[in-house]
Structures are given as C-alpha cells and as structure tokens.
CSV table of C-alpha atoms in Angstrom, one decimal:
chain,number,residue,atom,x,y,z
A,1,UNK,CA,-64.6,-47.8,84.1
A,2,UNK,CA,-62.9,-47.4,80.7
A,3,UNK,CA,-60.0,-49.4,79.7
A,4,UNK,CA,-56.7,-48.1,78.6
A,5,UNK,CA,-56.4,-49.9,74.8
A,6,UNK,CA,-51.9,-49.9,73.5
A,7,UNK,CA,-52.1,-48.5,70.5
A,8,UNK,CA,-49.8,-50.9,68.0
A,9,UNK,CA,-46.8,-48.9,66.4
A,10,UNK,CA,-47.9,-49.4,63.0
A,11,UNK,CA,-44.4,-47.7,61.4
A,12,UNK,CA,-42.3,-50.2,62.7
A,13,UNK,CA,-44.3,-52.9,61.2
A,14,UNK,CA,-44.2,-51.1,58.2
A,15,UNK,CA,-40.2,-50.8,58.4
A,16,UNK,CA,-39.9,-54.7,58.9
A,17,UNK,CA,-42.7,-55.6,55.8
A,18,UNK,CA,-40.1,-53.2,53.5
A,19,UNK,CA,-36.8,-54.8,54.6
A,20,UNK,CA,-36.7,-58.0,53.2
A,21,UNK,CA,-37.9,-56.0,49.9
A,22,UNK,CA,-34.7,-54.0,49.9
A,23,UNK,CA,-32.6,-56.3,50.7
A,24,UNK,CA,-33.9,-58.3,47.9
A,25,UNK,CA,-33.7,-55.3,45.6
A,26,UNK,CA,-29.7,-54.6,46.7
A,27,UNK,CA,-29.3,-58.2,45.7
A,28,UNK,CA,-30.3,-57.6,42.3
A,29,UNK,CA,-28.9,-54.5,41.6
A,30,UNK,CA,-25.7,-55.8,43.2
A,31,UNK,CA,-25.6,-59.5,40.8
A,32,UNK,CA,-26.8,-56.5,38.3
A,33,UNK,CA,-23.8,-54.9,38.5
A,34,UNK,CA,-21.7,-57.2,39.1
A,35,UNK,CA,-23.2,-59.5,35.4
A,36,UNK,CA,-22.2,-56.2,33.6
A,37,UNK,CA,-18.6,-56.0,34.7
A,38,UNK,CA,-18.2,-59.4,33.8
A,39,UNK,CA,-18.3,-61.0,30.4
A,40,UNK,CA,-17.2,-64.2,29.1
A,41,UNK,CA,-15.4,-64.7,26.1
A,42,UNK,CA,-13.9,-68.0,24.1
A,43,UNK,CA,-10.0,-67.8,24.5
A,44,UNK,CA,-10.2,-68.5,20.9
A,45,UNK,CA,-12.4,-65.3,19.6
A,46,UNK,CA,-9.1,-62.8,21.5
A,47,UNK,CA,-5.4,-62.6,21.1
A,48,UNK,CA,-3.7,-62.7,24.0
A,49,UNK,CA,0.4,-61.5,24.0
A,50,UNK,CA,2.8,-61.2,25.9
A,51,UNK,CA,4.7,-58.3,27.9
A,52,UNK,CA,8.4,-58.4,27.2
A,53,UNK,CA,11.8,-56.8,27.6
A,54,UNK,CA,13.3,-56.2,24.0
A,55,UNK,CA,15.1,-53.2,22.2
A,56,UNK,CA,12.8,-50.6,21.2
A,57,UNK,CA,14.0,-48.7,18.0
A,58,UNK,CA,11.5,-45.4,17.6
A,59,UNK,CA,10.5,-45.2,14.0
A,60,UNK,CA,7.9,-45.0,11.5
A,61,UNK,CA,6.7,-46.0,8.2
A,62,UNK,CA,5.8,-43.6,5.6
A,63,UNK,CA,5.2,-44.0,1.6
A,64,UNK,CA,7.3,-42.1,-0.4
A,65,UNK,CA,7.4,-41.2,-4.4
A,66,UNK,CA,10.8,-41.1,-6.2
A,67,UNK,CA,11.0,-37.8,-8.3
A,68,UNK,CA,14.3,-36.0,-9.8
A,69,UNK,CA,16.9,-34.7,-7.5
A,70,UNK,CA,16.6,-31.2,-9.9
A,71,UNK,CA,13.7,-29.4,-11.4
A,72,UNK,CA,13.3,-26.5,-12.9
A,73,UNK,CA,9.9,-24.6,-13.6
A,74,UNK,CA,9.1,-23.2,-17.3
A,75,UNK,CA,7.4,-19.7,-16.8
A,76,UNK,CA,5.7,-17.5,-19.1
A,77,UNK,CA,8.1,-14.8,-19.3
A,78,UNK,CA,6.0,-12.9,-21.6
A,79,UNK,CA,1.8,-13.2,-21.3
A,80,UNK,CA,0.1,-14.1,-24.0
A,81,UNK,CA,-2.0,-16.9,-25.9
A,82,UNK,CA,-0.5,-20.1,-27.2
A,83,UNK,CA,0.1,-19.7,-30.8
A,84,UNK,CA,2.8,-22.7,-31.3
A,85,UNK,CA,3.5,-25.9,-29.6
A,86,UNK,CA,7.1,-27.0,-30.6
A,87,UNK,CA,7.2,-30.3,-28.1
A,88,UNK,CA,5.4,-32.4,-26.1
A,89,UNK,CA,4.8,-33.7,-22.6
A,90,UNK,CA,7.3,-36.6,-21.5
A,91,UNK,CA,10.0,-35.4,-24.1
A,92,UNK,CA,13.3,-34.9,-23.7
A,93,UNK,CA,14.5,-31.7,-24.6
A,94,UNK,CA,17.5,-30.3,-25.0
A,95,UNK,CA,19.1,-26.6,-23.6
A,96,UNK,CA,18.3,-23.7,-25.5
A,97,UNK,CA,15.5,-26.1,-27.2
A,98,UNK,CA,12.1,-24.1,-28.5
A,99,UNK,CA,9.0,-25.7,-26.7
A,100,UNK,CA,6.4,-23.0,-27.7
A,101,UNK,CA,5.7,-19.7,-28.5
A,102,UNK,CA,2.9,-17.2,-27.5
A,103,UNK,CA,1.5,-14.1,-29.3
A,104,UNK,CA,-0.2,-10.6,-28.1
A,105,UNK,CA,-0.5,-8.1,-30.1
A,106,UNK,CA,-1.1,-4.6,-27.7
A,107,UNK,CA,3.0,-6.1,-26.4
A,108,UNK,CA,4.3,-6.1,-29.3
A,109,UNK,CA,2.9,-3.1,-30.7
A,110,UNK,CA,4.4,-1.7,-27.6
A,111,UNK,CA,7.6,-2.9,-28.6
A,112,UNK,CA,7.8,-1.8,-31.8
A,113,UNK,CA,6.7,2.0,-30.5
A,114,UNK,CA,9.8,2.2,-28.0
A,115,UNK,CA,11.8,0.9,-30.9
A,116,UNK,CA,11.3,3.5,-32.9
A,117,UNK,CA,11.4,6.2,-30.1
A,118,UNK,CA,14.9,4.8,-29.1
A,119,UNK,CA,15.8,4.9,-32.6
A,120,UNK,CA,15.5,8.5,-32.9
A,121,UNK,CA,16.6,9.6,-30.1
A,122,UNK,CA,19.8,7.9,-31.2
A,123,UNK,CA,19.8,9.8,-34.5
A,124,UNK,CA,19.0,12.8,-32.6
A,125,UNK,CA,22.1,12.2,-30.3
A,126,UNK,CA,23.9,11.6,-33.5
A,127,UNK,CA,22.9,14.6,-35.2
A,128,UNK,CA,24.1,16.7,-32.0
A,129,UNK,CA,27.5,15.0,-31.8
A,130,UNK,CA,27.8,16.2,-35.7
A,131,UNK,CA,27.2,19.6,-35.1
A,132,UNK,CA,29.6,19.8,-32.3
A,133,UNK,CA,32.4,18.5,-34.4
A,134,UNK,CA,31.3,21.1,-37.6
A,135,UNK,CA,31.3,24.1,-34.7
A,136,UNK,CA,35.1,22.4,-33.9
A,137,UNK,CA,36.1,22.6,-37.8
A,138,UNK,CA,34.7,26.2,-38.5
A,139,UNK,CA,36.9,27.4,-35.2
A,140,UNK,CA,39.7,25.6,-37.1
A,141,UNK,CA,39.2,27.5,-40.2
A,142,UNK,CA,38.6,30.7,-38.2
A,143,UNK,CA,42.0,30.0,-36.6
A,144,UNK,CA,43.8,29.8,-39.8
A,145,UNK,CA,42.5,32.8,-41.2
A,146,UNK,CA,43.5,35.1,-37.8
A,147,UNK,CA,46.7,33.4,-38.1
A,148,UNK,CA,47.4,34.5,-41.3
A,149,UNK,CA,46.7,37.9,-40.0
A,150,UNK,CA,49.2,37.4,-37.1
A,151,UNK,CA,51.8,36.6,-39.8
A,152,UNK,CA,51.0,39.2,-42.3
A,153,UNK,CA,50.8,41.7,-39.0
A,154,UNK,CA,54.5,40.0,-37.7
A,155,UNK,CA,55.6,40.4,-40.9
A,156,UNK,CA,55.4,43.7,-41.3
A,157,UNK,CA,56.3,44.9,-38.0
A,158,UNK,CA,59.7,43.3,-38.5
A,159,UNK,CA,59.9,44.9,-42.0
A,160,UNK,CA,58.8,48.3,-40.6
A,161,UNK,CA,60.8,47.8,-38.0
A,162,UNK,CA,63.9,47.8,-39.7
A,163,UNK,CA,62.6,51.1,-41.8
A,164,UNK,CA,62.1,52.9,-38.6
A,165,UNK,CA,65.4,52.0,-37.4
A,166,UNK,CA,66.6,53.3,-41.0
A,167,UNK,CA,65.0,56.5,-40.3
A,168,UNK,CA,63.1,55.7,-44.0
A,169,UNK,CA,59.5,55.1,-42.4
A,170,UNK,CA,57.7,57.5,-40.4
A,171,UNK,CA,57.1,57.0,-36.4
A,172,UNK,CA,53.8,57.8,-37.6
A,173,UNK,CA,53.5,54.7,-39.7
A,174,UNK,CA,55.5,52.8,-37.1
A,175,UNK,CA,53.4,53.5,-34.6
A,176,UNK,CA,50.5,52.3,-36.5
A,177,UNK,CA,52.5,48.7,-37.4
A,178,UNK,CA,52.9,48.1,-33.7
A,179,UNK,CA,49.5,48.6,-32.9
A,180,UNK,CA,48.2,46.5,-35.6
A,181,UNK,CA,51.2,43.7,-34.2
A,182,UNK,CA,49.5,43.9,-30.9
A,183,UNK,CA,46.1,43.5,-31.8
A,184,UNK,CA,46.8,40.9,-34.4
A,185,UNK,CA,49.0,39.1,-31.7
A,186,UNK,CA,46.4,39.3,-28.3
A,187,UNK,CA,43.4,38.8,-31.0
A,188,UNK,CA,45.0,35.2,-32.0
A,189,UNK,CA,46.1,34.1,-28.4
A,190,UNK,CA,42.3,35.3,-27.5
A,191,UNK,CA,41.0,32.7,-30.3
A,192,UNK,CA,43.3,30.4,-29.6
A,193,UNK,CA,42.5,30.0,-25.6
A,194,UNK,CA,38.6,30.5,-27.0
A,195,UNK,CA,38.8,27.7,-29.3
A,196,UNK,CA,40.7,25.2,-26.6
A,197,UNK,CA,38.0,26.2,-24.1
A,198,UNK,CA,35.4,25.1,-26.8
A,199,UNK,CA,37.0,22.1,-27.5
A,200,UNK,CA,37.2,20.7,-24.0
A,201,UNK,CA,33.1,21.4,-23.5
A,202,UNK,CA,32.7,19.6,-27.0
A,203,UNK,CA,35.0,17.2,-26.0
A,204,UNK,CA,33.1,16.4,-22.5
A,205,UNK,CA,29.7,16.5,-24.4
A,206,UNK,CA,30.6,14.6,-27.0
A,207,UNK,CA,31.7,11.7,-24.1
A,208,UNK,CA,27.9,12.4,-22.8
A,209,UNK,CA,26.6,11.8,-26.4
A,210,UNK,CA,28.6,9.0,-26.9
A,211,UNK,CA,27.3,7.5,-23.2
A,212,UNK,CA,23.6,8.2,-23.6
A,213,UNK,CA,24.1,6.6,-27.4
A,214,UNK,CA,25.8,3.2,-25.3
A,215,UNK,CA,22.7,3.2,-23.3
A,216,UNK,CA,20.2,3.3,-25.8
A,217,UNK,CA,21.7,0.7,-27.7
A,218,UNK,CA,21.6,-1.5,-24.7
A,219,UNK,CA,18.2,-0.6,-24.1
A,220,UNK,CA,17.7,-1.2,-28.0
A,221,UNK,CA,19.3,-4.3,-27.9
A,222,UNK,CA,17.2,-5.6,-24.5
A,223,UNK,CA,13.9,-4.5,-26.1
A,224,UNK,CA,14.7,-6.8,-29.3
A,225,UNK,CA,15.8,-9.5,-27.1
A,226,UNK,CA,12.6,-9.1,-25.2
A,227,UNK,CA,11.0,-10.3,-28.1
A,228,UNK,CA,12.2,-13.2,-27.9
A,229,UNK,CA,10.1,-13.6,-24.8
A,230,UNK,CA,7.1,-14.8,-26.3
A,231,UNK,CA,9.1,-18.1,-26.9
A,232,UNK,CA,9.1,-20.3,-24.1
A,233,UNK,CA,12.5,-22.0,-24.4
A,234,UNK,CA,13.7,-25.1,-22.4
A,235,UNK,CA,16.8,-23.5,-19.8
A,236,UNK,CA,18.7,-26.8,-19.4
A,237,UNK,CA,18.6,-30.4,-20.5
A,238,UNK,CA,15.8,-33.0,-19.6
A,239,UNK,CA,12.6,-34.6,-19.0
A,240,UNK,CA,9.5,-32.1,-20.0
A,241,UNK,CA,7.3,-33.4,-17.5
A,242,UNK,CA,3.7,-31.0,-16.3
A,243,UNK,CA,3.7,-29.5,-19.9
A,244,UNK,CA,0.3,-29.2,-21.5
A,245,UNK,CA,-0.5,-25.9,-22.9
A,246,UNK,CA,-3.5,-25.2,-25.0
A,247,UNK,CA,-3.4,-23.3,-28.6
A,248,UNK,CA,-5.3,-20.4,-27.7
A,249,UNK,CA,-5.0,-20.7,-23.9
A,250,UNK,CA,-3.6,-17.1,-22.9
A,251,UNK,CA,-1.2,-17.1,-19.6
A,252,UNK,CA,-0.1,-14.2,-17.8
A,253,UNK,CA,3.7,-13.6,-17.2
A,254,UNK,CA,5.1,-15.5,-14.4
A,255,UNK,CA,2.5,-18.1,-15.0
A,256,UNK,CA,4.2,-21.5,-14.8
A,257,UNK,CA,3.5,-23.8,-18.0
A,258,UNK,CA,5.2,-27.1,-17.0
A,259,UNK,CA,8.7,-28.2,-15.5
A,260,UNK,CA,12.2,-29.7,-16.7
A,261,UNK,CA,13.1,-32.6,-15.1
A,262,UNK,CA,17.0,-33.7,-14.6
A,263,UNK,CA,17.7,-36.9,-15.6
A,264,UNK,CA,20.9,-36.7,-12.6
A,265,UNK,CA,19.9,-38.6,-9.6
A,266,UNK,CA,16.3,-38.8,-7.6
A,267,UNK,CA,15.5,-38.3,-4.5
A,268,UNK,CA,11.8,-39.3,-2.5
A,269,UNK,CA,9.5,-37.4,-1.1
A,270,UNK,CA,6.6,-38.1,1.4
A,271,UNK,CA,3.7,-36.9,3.0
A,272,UNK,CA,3.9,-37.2,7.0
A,273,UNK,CA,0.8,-37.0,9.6
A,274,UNK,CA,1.6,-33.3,11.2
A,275,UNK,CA,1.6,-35.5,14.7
A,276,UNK,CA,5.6,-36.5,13.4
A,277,UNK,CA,6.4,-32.5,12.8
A,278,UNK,CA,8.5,-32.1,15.8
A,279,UNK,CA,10.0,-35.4,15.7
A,280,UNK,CA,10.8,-35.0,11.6
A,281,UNK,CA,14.4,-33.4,10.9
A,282,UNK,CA,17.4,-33.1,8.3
A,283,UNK,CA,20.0,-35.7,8.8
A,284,UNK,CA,17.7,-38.6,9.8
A,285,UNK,CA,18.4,-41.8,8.4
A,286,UNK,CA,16.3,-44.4,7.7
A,287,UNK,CA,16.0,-47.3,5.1
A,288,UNK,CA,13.9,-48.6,1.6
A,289,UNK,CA,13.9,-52.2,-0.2
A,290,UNK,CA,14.8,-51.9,-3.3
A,291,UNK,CA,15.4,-55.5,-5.3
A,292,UNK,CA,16.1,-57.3,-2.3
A,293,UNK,CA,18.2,-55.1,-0.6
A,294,UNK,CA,17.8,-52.4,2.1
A,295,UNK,CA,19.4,-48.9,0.6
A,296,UNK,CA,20.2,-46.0,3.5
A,297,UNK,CA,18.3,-43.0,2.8
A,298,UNK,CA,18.7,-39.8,4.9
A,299,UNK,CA,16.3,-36.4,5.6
A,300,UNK,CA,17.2,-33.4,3.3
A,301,UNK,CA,14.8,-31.4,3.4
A,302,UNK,CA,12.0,-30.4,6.0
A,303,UNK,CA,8.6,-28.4,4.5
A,304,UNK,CA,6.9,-27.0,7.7
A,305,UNK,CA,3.5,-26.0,5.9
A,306,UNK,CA,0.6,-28.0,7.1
A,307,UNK,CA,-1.5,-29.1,4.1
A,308,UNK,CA,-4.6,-31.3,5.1
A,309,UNK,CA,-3.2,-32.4,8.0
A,310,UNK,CA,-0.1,-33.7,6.6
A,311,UNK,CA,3.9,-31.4,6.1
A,312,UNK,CA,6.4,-33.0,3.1
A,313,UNK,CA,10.0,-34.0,3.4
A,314,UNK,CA,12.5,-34.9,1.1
A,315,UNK,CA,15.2,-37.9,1.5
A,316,UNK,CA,18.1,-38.5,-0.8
A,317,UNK,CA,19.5,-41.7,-1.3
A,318,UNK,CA,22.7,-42.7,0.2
A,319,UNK,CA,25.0,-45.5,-1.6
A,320,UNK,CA,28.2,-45.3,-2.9
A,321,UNK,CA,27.1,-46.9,-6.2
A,322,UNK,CA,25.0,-45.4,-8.7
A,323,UNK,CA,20.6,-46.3,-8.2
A,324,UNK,CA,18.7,-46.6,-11.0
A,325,UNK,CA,15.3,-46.3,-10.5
A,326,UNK,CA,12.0,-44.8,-12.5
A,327,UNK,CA,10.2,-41.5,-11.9
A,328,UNK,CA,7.1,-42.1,-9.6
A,329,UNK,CA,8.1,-45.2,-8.0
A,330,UNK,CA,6.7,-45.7,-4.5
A,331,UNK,CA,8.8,-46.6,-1.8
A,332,UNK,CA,8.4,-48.1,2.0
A,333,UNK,CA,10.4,-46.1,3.9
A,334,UNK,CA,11.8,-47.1,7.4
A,335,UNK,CA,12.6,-43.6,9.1
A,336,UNK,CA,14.3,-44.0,12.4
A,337,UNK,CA,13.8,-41.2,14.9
A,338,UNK,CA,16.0,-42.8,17.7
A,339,UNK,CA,18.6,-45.2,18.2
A,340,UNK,CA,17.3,-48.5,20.1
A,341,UNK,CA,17.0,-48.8,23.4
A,342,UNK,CA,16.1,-51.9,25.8
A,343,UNK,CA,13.0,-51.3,27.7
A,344,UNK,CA,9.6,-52.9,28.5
A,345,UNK,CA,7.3,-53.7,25.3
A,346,UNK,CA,4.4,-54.6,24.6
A,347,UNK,CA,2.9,-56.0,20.8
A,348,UNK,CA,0.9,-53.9,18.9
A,349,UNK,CA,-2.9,-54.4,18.6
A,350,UNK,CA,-6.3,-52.9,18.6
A,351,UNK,CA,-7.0,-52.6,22.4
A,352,UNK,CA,-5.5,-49.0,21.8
A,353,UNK,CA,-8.3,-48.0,19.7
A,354,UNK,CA,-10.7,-47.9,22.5
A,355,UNK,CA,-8.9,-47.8,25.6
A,356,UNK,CA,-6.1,-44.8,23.9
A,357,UNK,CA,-3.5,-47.2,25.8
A,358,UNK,CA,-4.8,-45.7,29.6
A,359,UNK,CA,-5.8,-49.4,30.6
A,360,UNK,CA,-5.9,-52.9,29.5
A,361,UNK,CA,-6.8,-56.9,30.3
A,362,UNK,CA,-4.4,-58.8,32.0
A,363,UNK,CA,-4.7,-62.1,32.1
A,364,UNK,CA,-4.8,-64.2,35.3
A,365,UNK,CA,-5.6,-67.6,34.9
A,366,UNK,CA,-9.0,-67.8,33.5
A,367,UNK,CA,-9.9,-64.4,34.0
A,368,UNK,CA,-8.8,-61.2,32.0
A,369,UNK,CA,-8.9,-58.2,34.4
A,370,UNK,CA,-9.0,-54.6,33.9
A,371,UNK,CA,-5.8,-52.8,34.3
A,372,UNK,CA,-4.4,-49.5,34.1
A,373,UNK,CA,-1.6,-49.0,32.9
A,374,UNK,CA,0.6,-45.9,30.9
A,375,UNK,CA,2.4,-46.6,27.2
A,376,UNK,CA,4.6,-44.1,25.5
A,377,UNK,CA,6.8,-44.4,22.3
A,378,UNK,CA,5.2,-46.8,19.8
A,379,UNK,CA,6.6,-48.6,16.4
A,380,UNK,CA,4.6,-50.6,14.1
A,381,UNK,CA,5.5,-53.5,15.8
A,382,UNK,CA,5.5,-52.3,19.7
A,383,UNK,CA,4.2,-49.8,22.6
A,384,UNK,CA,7.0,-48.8,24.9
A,385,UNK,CA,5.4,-49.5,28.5
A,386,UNK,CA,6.0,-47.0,30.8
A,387,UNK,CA,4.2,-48.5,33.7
A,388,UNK,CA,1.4,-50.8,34.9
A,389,UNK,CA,3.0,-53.7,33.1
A,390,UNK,CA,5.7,-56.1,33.7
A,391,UNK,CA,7.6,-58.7,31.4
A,392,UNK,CA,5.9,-62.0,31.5
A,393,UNK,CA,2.7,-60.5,31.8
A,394,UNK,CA,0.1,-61.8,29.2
A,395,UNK,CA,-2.7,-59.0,28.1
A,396,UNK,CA,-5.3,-59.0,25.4
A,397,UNK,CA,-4.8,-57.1,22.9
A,398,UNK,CA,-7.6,-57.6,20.3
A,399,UNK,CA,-10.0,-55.2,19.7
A,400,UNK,CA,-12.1,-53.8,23.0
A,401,UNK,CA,-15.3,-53.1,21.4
A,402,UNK,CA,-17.5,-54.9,23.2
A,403,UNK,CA,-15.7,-54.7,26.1
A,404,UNK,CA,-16.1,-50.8,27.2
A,405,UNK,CA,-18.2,-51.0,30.1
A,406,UNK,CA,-16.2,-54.6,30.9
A,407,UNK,CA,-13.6,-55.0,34.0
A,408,UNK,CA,-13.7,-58.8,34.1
A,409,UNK,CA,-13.3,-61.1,31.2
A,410,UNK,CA,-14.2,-65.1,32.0
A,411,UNK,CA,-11.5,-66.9,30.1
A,412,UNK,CA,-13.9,-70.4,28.6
C-alpha cells in the first residue's frame, strides 16, 4: 500500500529566506535617506542672524551721473560736408558763436537759381506797376485835352447864346452850338467816370503788385538767410560737449553734430533694473553724500523705454544753497520708495540666491532645520518677513549651495 508523502510549501520558505533581506535593504535605504537630509557643518564656516522687529524703510540704491540741468542739441540745418571747424570739443562758446561751416554745391546752386527767378519776377511786377501808373498819366492828359473842348464848347454856347437871344446869330447856327455843348459836356463826364473807374482797378492792382512784391522779398530775404545755413552756429551760451566733426565728413540735415551744455545747475541721472519700473515715479525723494553731507534729491523725470533691461530717470537736487559739482561725477543715490514702517526683519544674505526666499535654516540648538517661510519688501540691508519667522528666531543666512538637497544641518 502506497503512502501519502506532504508536499513542503516551498513559497513560504521562500517568502521567510527574502524577509530579513528587505528588511535589511529598507534599513539602508532608510539611514540612506536619512545621511542625505543631514549634513554637518562647523558653526564657524555659516553666518547665523537673527530675526528682529525694526523699522523697515523700502528703498534702493542706484548709481547716478551728474550732467547739466539744460542741453541743447546742434543740428545740421543744412546737409553738407565739413568744410570749417571754428571750435573745439570742451569749449565754451558763446551765443550766436560760429562752430563750423559745411559746403554743397547742387544747394547752393539751387539757391542761387531761385534767386535769380525771384529777382525777376520782382522786376517783372515792377515793370507792370509802371505801366499802370503811365496808362493813369495818359488818361490825365486825355482828360485835359476833352476839357479844353468842354470849355471852348461852353464857351461858345454862352457867347452864341447871347447872339441868339439878340436875334444876330441864326437858330441854325444855334442849334449847332447846343449840340456841340451837349456832346462836349456828356463826352467829358463819360471820361471822367471812365478814367475814375480805371483808376480804382489800377489802384486795387497796384495794392496786388505791391503785395506779391512784399512776398517775394520775404521769400528773397529767407532764401539769403538760408544761406546762412551751412554755418552751424552755437544757439545759446556754454559747454560744447559731443562735438567732433570731421573735415570732409558730409551730414544730412537734421543730423545732430554735438550738444551745448548749460553751465546753470545739474541734475543726475541713472539707469534702473526694469524690475523698479512700477515702483519709480516723479516726486520721490531720496538722498546722495556729497563732502560729508547727505543732500535731498527728488524724481523729475521718468523715461519709460526699456533699453537692455534697464528705464532712466532724472533727479534734481534739492538745497537751498547753491551745489557745485563737476560734469560726470557719480553719485550713490538712496531713493526711498516708502516711508518706514515697523515690521518683522530679517538681514540680508545669500540664502536667497538659492532658496528665492521660499524657505530657510532655523536654528535650534545644535541643529539648523529647514523652514518655510514667505519674505516680501527687501532693502539692502533687510527682507521684510511676511510669515514663517518670528523675532528672536536665529536662521542662516550664508550661502545654500551645498545645502540644496539638505533639511537638517548638524551645528559642530
């Protein structure tokens, strides 16, 4: 008779074999992971700070250059090529002062051409205007002759007159003096309202001539000023700063040759990160050190235009007594963009350059550990803390660059 043989369960013993193996493998990987969020560090190799109350005052500092409160920009009124140089860059010139002149021929023998045009379009104007006023002298002497008529005529009517009345001249004859009396008379008023008629269209013409003529002398008179053109000439008093034109060099009109500097005040102007835009406007003060001495300075002027990631503004000094300072000069400039206000702080450092200010090491003890935390306004001195933080609290703020993957640091 056969015996029944229990066939061993050979899975389970497989399952009890592989147990102690993972459980030695989750040790590992759990000392593992736990090595790699740890790291120690000599308290001497970090800085540590510490979280305070204080007044935080929003502001920034920017480098500024001092140029003159006024310029003014020297165009080319007239292209050309260089043919003079009268003056040189860094000069001071004075107002109505030549600086150089410039030369093209196809302008000027433009100029020349409606010169001449103008000129005889004036002597033709002239010429007209003559023979309106010889027309109005021969209707004169045409007037005086068929007046004498009318007299001679008048006359002889009243002498006839009294012939007729005499019975010594004939009715026939008579007759012939009174028609002669009435032609002579209606033929002269005839003239005369002729001539006034022709007088008054002279008369209006002649104000026509005389009007064109006015023009064309101004326009004469603007055409040889324009020839002055070719001189560049210096509009107001100053510094002749930018001004380096070539002999030969030819510029087109409009084209700017260099600028006039006035020697009446300065004012600074800097270059800001386009991050400040919004927070940039006119009537923001801020300060400068200036031999010793902190000087208020206030926002004039805001340029919007993004230029490589950075707009310009303008700030004028404020002080009641006269600044003298030189052209170029590089200022420090405090600009505030609020008023101070006491809040939570924390010191400046480079934690932020990894972390972006989202989290940080706190220290507890002989441990550092990872935090999060939220920061807002910052200064060059301080991060407003908006929460995660509390005063009293010490943090490291060094750089985090070993430290990414870190959420313990072991204090030795």
């Amino acid at each position: 008779m056969d015996t029944i043989v229990t066939r061993k369960n050979r899975k389970n013993k497989y399952l009890l074999l592989a147990l102690p193996v993972f459980l030695a493998a989750g040790y590992f990987l759990t000392t593992a992971a736990i090595s790699k969020r740890s790291f120690n560090v000599n308290r001497n190799e970090i800085t540590i700070k510490t979280v305070e109350t204080a007044y935080f005052e929003d502001y920034i500092v920017l480098q500024a250059k001092t140029e003159p409160l006024n310029s003014i920009l020297l165009n080319v009124i007239e292209g050309g090529s260089i043919q003079e140089i009268f003056a040189a860059n860094g000069d001071l010139v004075t107002k109505g002062q030549s600086l150089a002149k410039l030369y093209n021929p196809n302008t000027e023998l433009s100029y020349v051409t409606q010169e001449t045009s103008i000129i005889e379009q004036i002597n033709n104007l002239n010429k007209a205007k003559l023979d309106l006023r010889n027309q109005e002298l021969s209707m004169a002497k045409d007037l005086v002759a068929i007046d004498h008529d009318y007299q001679d005529a008048k006359n002889l009517y009243d002498l006839n007159q009294k012939l007729f009345r005499q019975e010594i001249l004939s009715r026939n004859e008579w007759e012939k003096t009174q028609e002669n009396f009435r032609f002579q008379k209606e033929r002269k008023n005839i003239i005369q309202q002729s001539i006034q008629r022709e007088k008054e269209a002279n008369r209006i013409q002649i104000n026509q001539i005389s009007q064109s003529q006015a023009t064309m002398y101004k326009s004469l008179e603007i055409l040889r000023s324009n020839k002055k053109n070719f001189l560049v000439i210096a509009p107001l008093a100053g510094r002749l700063t930018s001004f380096e034109p070539i002999l030969g060099k030819n510029y087109v009109a409009g084209e700017s040759i260099g600028k006039i500097d006035v020697m009446k005040g300065y004012k600074l102007v800097a270059e800001i990160d386009e991050f400040y835009l919004p927070r940039v406007t006119e009537n923001q003060k801020g300060k400068v050190e200036y031999k010793g001495k902190e000087i208020d300075v206030v926002v004039s002027k805001v340029v919007p235009e993004i230029k490589n990631g950075r707009f310009l503004a303008e700030l004028n000094f404020i002080s009641n007594k006269p600044i003298t300072v030189q052209q170029g000069l590089s200022f420090s400039v405090r600009l505030i963009l609020s008023e101070k206000q006491k809040t939570v702080v924390l010191p400046r450092g480079r934690f932020n350059e990894e972390t972006g200010g989202k989290w940080i090491f706190v220290v507890n003890g002989d441990k550092a550990e990872y935090r999060e935390i939220k920061l807002g306004r910052e200064n060059p001195l301080y991060h407003e803390v908006l929460s995660g933080l509390k005063p009293g609290d010490k943090v490291v703020t060094s750089n985090y660059a070993d430290y990414k993957e870190i959420k313990i640091l072991n204090l030795n």
